[in-house]
Amino acid sequence: MGEIKNANGIGKIGNPTCGDILWVYIKVEKDKKGEEILTDIKFKTFGCAAAIATSSMITKLAKGKKLSEVEKINYKDIVDALGGLPNIKIHCSAMASQALKKAIEDYKNKIQIKKRVNY
Amino acid sequence: MRKRVYFDNASTTKVDEKVVREMLPYFSEIFGNASSQHDIGIKAKDALERSRRIIAKSIKANIGEIIFTSGGTEANNFALKGLFFSNYPQKNHIITTKIEHDSILNVCRWLETQGAKITYLDVDEEGFVDIEDIKKSITDKTFLVSIIHGNNEIGTIQDIEAIGKLCREKKVLFHTDACQSFTKVPINVGKQNLDLVTLNAHKIYGPKGVGALYIRDGIQITPFAHGGGHEKKLRSGTENIPGIVGFAKSVDISNEKDVRRMTTLRDKLIEGLLKIENVKLNGPVGDKRLCNNINVSFNNIEGEAIGGYLENERIYTSTGSACMSNTLQTSHVLKALGLSPLQSNSSLRISISKYTTEDDINYFLEKITKIVKKLRIISPLTK
């Protein structure tokens, strides 16, 4: 929970259905092999208990994993990891996975920009 | 483990043990059908009429003016639909408010499909209806004004005496849903000029599945259920004797002392909550607020998240807001007060009971202060 000061990817998402807001911060670093690893992930949320639980679970699922693996996490993985969610709360888990995807996108865009600058 | 702190009494209350004891014989001993001519039936009938008398007396009505129903929702449906069908098409206009219970609002919306015209009045920021607005809305097509007495979400108590007086002058019927206010605020159908009143048992330490509709003598109303002719041919169906007996007992044991105690505890709770930074009370203060209702907005954090964390501490509250119920919609009541969806989503309803203690309040305040602090740290909306 909270934010990462030197995050290199941020995903902000608002859910119009119920007014929830979720921000995901990620820190991606390359390991010795040059593989991109998600070394840290934190979140901030204005949401219900289910929103907080799904946000928290996605940080657990993603932290320390290869970026290529993290990209595959979807809402079903979160729901399964939580041991199920009421139907009406499934959108919370979708929100968490979407915010993470956005953060990864943000990270990739930043790298693209960096590359361009280097040219 | 710490005992439960149940602060959701506006949803339903614990049944008083005295009520349970009163009900028990009517399940398997005096189980008769009140319509039967034999001794077991007559005893059930006696209990039914004894109960009716207690409830009639509590609102200064005549015994024959109380019709038992399956609860508040049915009584509200009966009042609106019954009067609509007995007045339509000569008259088709109903005046109500934007802060009614769903069992009024959704009936109104359905009646609109049947030819009714409905005026949904605005309320001020504390939830009060302006009597001038009612006056201006009455037309020669109006047959009914239906306004909730004590609001279930924000506790606002309307001036039903003034509304009753106006309706009587204008020769329009007045119905009030008194589910939340019954036994907490005096109801006197004569003095307050009430024509129909919805009452129920499970908000006042009685059983679920039983309520009543007071219908003033002489009012023409279409029956709600046709059948064996029970309840003056208005609501057929074998009477729920154990429920009705329990309902009467819950009314019988209600008292002003409990109300005064709850009022003191309510104000202590409000005072404690307002000590937390950036907290706003929804609804009025003082004697125009139900003695057991507290509704606050916390800003920047969601009410349901607070409720979830409170439940971890064995404290049970409710929200009327997004993600809470089956609707995912923000509260229509808070919206009518002028709250933004964000403020509305950050609200929590705390409804105490006669069982609430000072210790419960202190425990609650200690826990909620910490929870709010924690949630604000992780909120993207906190600066």
Tab-separated table of N, CA and C in Angstrom, chain A residues 16-96:
chain	number	residue	atom	x	y	z
A	16	PRO	N	-16.196	3.973	-13.697
A	16	PRO	CA	-17.416	4.775	-13.721
A	16	PRO	C	-18.625	4.072	-13.099
A	17	THR	N	-18.596	2.732	-13.022
A	17	THR	CA	-19.744	2.002	-12.482
A	17	THR	C	-19.985	2.336	-11.019
A	18	CYS	N	-18.911	2.353	-10.241
A	18	CYS	CA	-19.147	2.540	-8.813
A	18	CYS	C	-18.292	3.662	-8.234
A	19	GLY	N	-17.549	4.381	-9.082
A	19	GLY	CA	-16.810	5.540	-8.591
A	19	GLY	C	-15.472	5.217	-7.940
A	20	ASP	N	-15.028	3.955	-8.057
A	20	ASP	CA	-13.733	3.597	-7.463
A	20	ASP	C	-12.575	4.192	-8.250
A	21	ILE	N	-11.491	4.485	-7.546
A	21	ILE	CA	-10.268	4.981	-8.182
A	21	ILE	C	-9.113	4.112	-7.709
A	22	LEU	N	-8.224	3.758	-8.657
A	22	LEU	CA	-7.088	2.911	-8.294
A	22	LEU	C	-5.844	3.373	-9.038
A	23	TRP	N	-4.772	3.592	-8.291
A	23	TRP	CA	-3.484	3.948	-8.889
A	23	TRP	C	-2.482	2.864	-8.544
A	24	VAL	N	-1.809	2.348	-9.561
A	24	VAL	CA	-0.787	1.320	-9.332
A	24	VAL	C	0.583	1.884	-9.726
A	25	TYR	N	1.543	1.716	-8.828
A	25	TYR	CA	2.919	2.169	-9.082
A	25	TYR	C	3.789	0.939	-9.250
A	26	ILE	N	4.625	0.922	-10.294
A	26	ILE	CA	5.549	-0.213	-10.423
A	26	ILE	C	6.988	0.270	-10.613
A	27	LYS	N	7.874	-0.585	-10.180
A	27	LYS	CA	9.305	-0.349	-10.382
A	27	LYS	C	9.836	-1.566	-11.141
A	28	VAL	N	10.354	-1.326	-12.352
A	28	VAL	CA	10.873	-2.434	-13.155
A	28	VAL	C	12.380	-2.247	-13.294
A	29	GLU	N	13.100	-3.326	-13.020
A	29	GLU	CA	14.561	-3.261	-13.168
A	29	GLU	C	15.052	-4.487	-13.943
A	30	LYS	N	16.199	-4.321	-14.616
A	30	LYS	CA	16.747	-5.463	-15.359
A	30	LYS	C	17.677	-6.259	-14.456
A	31	ASP	N	17.559	-7.574	-14.522
A	31	ASP	CA	18.476	-8.402	-13.734
A	31	ASP	C	19.759	-8.647	-14.537
A	32	LYS	N	20.625	-9.500	-13.985
A	32	LYS	CA	21.930	-9.705	-14.611
A	32	LYS	C	21.817	-10.205	-16.045
A	33	LYS	N	20.780	-11.029	-16.258
A	33	LYS	CA	20.587	-11.578	-17.600
A	33	LYS	C	19.934	-10.571	-18.544
A	34	GLY	N	19.597	-9.421	-18.037
A	34	GLY	CA	18.937	-8.417	-18.872
A	34	GLY	C	17.433	-8.600	-18.919
A	35	GLU	N	16.932	-9.497	-18.082
A	35	GLU	CA	15.489	-9.759	-18.022
A	35	GLU	C	14.809	-8.675	-17.192
A	36	GLU	N	13.659	-8.193	-17.678
A	36	GLU	CA	12.937	-7.150	-16.927
A	36	GLU	C	12.133	-7.773	-15.787
A	37	ILE	N	12.408	-7.317	-14.594
A	37	ILE	CA	11.747	-7.856	-13.401
A	37	ILE	C	10.963	-6.739	-12.708
A	38	LEU	N	9.755	-7.094	-12.272
A	38	LEU	CA	8.974	-6.124	-11.505
A	38	LEU	C	9.430	-6.234	-10.053
A	39	THR	N	10.315	-5.322	-9.657
A	39	THR	CA	10.924	-5.457	-8.330
A	39	THR	C	10.051	-4.886	-7.222
A	40	ASP	N	9.193	-3.951	-7.551
A	40	ASP	CA	8.311	-3.393	-6.504
A	40	ASP	C	6.994	-2.948	-7.122
A	41	ILE	N	5.939	-3.065	-6.341
A	41	ILE	CA	4.614	-2.630	-6.788
A	41	ILE	C	3.801	-2.184	-5.573
A	42	LYS	N	3.201	-1.007	-5.699
A	42	LYS	CA	2.350	-0.498	-4.613
A	42	LYS	C	1.103	0.132	-5.218
A	43	PHE	N	0.108	0.334	-4.364
A	43	PHE	CA	-1.118	0.931	-4.898
A	43	PHE	C	-1.732	1.922	-3.925
A	44	LYS	N	-2.555	2.791	-4.506
A	44	LYS	CA	-3.417	3.679	-3.725
A	44	LYS	C	-4.826	3.468	-4.239
A	45	THR	N	-5.795	3.444	-3.339
A	45	THR	CA	-7.149	3.241	-3.828
A	45	THR	C	-8.202	4.015	-3.043
A	46	PHE	N	-9.187	4.501	-3.795
A	46	PHE	CA	-10.431	4.981	-3.206
A	46	PHE	C	-11.454	3.951	-3.641
A	47	GLY	N	-11.745	3.024	-2.755
A	47	GLY	CA	-12.640	1.958	-3.169
A	47	GLY	C	-13.149	1.179	-1.987
A	48	CYS	N	-13.967	0.201	-2.299
A	48	CYS	CA	-14.572	-0.610	-1.252
A	48	CYS	C	-13.565	-1.652	-0.765
A	49	ALA	N	-13.982	-2.439	0.173
A	49	ALA	CA	-13.102	-3.466	0.744
A	49	ALA	C	-12.625	-4.429	-0.336
A	50	ALA	N	-13.495	-4.758	-1.280
A	50	ALA	CA	-13.111	-5.687	-2.352
A	50	ALA	C	-12.058	-5.053	-3.251
A	51	ALA	N	-12.177	-3.752	-3.489
A	51	ALA	CA	-11.190	-3.049	-4.304
A	51	ALA	C	-9.826	-3.085	-3.623
A	52	ILE	N	-9.825	-2.894	-2.320
A	52	ILE	CA	-8.569	-2.918	-1.570
A	52	ILE	C	-7.982	-4.332	-1.592
A	53	ALA	N	-8.832	-5.318	-1.395
A	53	ALA	CA	-8.363	-6.711	-1.377
A	53	ALA	C	-7.789	-7.119	-2.731
A	54	THR	N	-8.470	-6.737	-3.818
A	54	THR	CA	-7.969	-7.128	-5.141
A	54	THR	C	-6.663	-6.391	-5.448
A	55	SER	N	-6.578	-5.121	-5.042
A	55	SER	CA	-5.346	-4.363	-5.266
A	55	SER	C	-4.193	-5.016	-4.526
A	56	SER	N	-4.483	-5.377	-3.298
A	56	SER	CA	-3.456	-5.971	-2.463
A	56	SER	C	-3.007	-7.308	-3.059
A	57	MET	N	-3.965	-8.090	-3.542
A	57	MET	CA	-3.639	-9.404	-4.098
A	57	MET	C	-2.796	-9.278	-5.367
A	58	ILE	N	-3.072	-8.286	-6.174
A	58	ILE	CA	-2.315	-8.166	-7.420
A	58	ILE	C	-0.855	-7.791	-7.125
A	59	THR	N	-0.634	-7.047	-6.064
A	59	THR	CA	0.760	-6.724	-5.720
A	59	THR	C	1.488	-7.997	-5.308
A	60	LYS	N	0.766	-8.863	-4.587
A	60	LYS	CA	1.344	-10.145	-4.167
A	60	LYS	C	1.687	-11.013	-5.374
A	61	LEU	N	0.747	-11.045	-6.327
A	61	LEU	CA	0.922	-11.904	-7.500
A	61	LEU	C	2.042	-11.402	-8.411
A	62	ALA	N	2.257	-10.089	-8.433
A	62	ALA	CA	3.162	-9.526	-9.435
A	62	ALA	C	4.583	-9.313	-8.928
A	63	LYS	N	4.713	-9.061	-7.652
A	63	LYS	CA	6.017	-8.647	-7.126
A	63	LYS	C	7.103	-9.712	-7.324
A	64	GLY	N	8.234	-9.265	-7.853
A	64	GLY	CA	9.380	-10.148	-8.026
A	64	GLY	C	9.327	-11.003	-9.288
A	65	LYS	N	8.238	-10.879	-10.038
A	65	LYS	CA	8.073	-11.721	-11.241
A	65	LYS	C	8.625	-11.021	-12.483
A	66	LYS	N	8.890	-11.822	-13.513
A	66	LYS	CA	9.327	-11.273	-14.792
A	66	LYS	C	8.183	-10.451	-15.388
A	67	LEU	N	8.523	-9.387	-16.051
A	67	LEU	CA	7.501	-8.518	-16.634
A	67	LEU	C	6.622	-9.293	-17.618
A	68	SER	N	7.259	-10.191	-18.365
A	68	SER	CA	6.498	-10.974	-19.349
A	68	SER	C	5.432	-11.832	-18.661
A	69	GLU	N	5.719	-12.285	-17.433
A	69	GLU	CA	4.743	-13.094	-16.679
A	69	GLU	C	3.664	-12.197	-16.090
A	70	VAL	N	4.111	-11.058	-15.603
A	70	VAL	CA	3.180	-10.124	-14.960
A	70	VAL	C	2.112	-9.677	-15.958
A	71	GLU	N	2.523	-9.508	-17.189
A	71	GLU	CA	1.587	-9.036	-18.215
A	71	GLU	C	0.433	-10.010	-18.428
A	72	LYS	N	0.668	-11.259	-18.064
A	72	LYS	CA	-0.365	-12.282	-18.299
A	72	LYS	C	-1.418	-12.327	-17.182
A	73	ILE	N	-1.164	-11.630	-16.073
A	73	ILE	CA	-2.115	-11.694	-14.942
A	73	ILE	C	-3.447	-11.074	-15.362
A	74	ASN	N	-4.519	-11.820	-15.189
A	74	ASN	CA	-5.830	-11.237	-15.484
A	74	ASN	C	-6.738	-11.316	-14.258
A	75	TYR	N	-7.939	-10.814	-14.405
A	75	TYR	CA	-8.820	-10.721	-13.227
A	75	TYR	C	-9.147	-12.078	-12.633
A	76	LYS	N	-9.141	-13.120	-13.483
A	76	LYS	CA	-9.473	-14.462	-12.976
A	76	LYS	C	-8.413	-14.948	-11.993
A	77	ASP	N	-7.131	-14.617	-12.319
A	77	ASP	CA	-6.053	-15.030	-11.416
A	77	ASP	C	-6.237	-14.391	-10.045
A	78	ILE	N	-6.677	-13.120	-10.064
A	78	ILE	CA	-6.861	-12.396	-8.797
A	78	ILE	C	-8.015	-13.015	-8.003
A	79	VAL	N	-9.109	-13.246	-8.707
A	79	VAL	CA	-10.283	-13.825	-8.041
A	79	VAL	C	-9.933	-15.189	-7.453
A	80	ASP	N	-9.226	-16.005	-8.230
A	80	ASP	CA	-8.828	-17.333	-7.739
A	80	ASP	C	-7.940	-17.218	-6.515
A	81	ALA	N	-6.975	-16.297	-6.589
A	81	ALA	CA	-6.033	-16.127	-5.485
A	81	ALA	C	-6.763	-15.689	-4.209
A	82	LEU	N	-7.855	-14.941	-4.391
A	82	LEU	CA	-8.618	-14.477	-3.225
A	82	LEU	C	-9.592	-15.536	-2.732
A	83	GLY	N	-9.694	-16.626	-3.485
A	83	GLY	CA	-10.642	-17.664	-3.108
A	83	GLY	C	-12.060	-17.293	-3.465
A	84	GLY	N	-12.196	-16.484	-4.522
A	84	GLY	CA	-13.532	-16.121	-5.014
A	84	GLY	C	-13.971	-14.747	-4.557
A	85	LEU	N	-14.876	-14.163	-5.355
A	85	LEU	CA	-15.453	-12.842	-5.040
A	85	LEU	C	-16.932	-12.908	-5.417
A	86	PRO	N	-17.774	-12.167	-4.700
A	86	PRO	CA	-19.179	-12.117	-5.138
A	86	PRO	C	-19.257	-11.537	-6.553
A	87	ASN	N	-20.223	-12.003	-7.339
A	87	ASN	CA	-20.356	-11.557	-8.729
A	87	ASN	C	-20.308	-10.047	-8.881
A	88	ILE	N	-20.966	-9.375	-7.938
A	88	ILE	CA	-21.096	-7.931	-8.046
A	88	ILE	C	-19.749	-7.228	-7.836
A	89	LYS	N	-18.773	-7.978	-7.311
A	89	LYS	CA	-17.450	-7.393	-7.026
A	89	LYS	C	-16.392	-7.779	-8.050
A	90	ILE	N	-16.773	-8.561	-9.053
A	90	ILE	CA	-15.791	-9.008	-10.044
A	90	ILE	C	-15.145	-7.807	-10.748
A	91	HIS	N	-15.931	-6.751	-10.948
A	91	HIS	CA	-15.381	-5.579	-11.643
A	91	HIS	C	-14.200	-4.973	-10.880
A	92	CYS	N	-14.174	-5.170	-9.563
A	92	CYS	CA	-13.043	-4.661	-8.768
A	92	CYS	C	-11.750	-5.343	-9.195
A	93	SER	N	-11.830	-6.675	-9.433
A	93	SER	CA	-10.629	-7.404	-9.804
A	93	SER	C	-10.198	-7.020	-11.223
A	94	ALA	N	-11.189	-6.779	-12.085
A	94	ALA	CA	-10.873	-6.345	-13.444
A	94	ALA	C	-10.154	-5.006	-13.401
A	95	MET	N	-10.600	-4.160	-12.469
A	95	MET	CA	-9.992	-2.845	-12.317
A	95	MET	C	-8.519	-2.961	-11.918
A	96	ALA	N	-8.247	-3.867	-11.005
A	96	ALA	CA	-6.872	-4.044	-10.533
A	96	ALA	C	-5.976	-4.516	-11.676
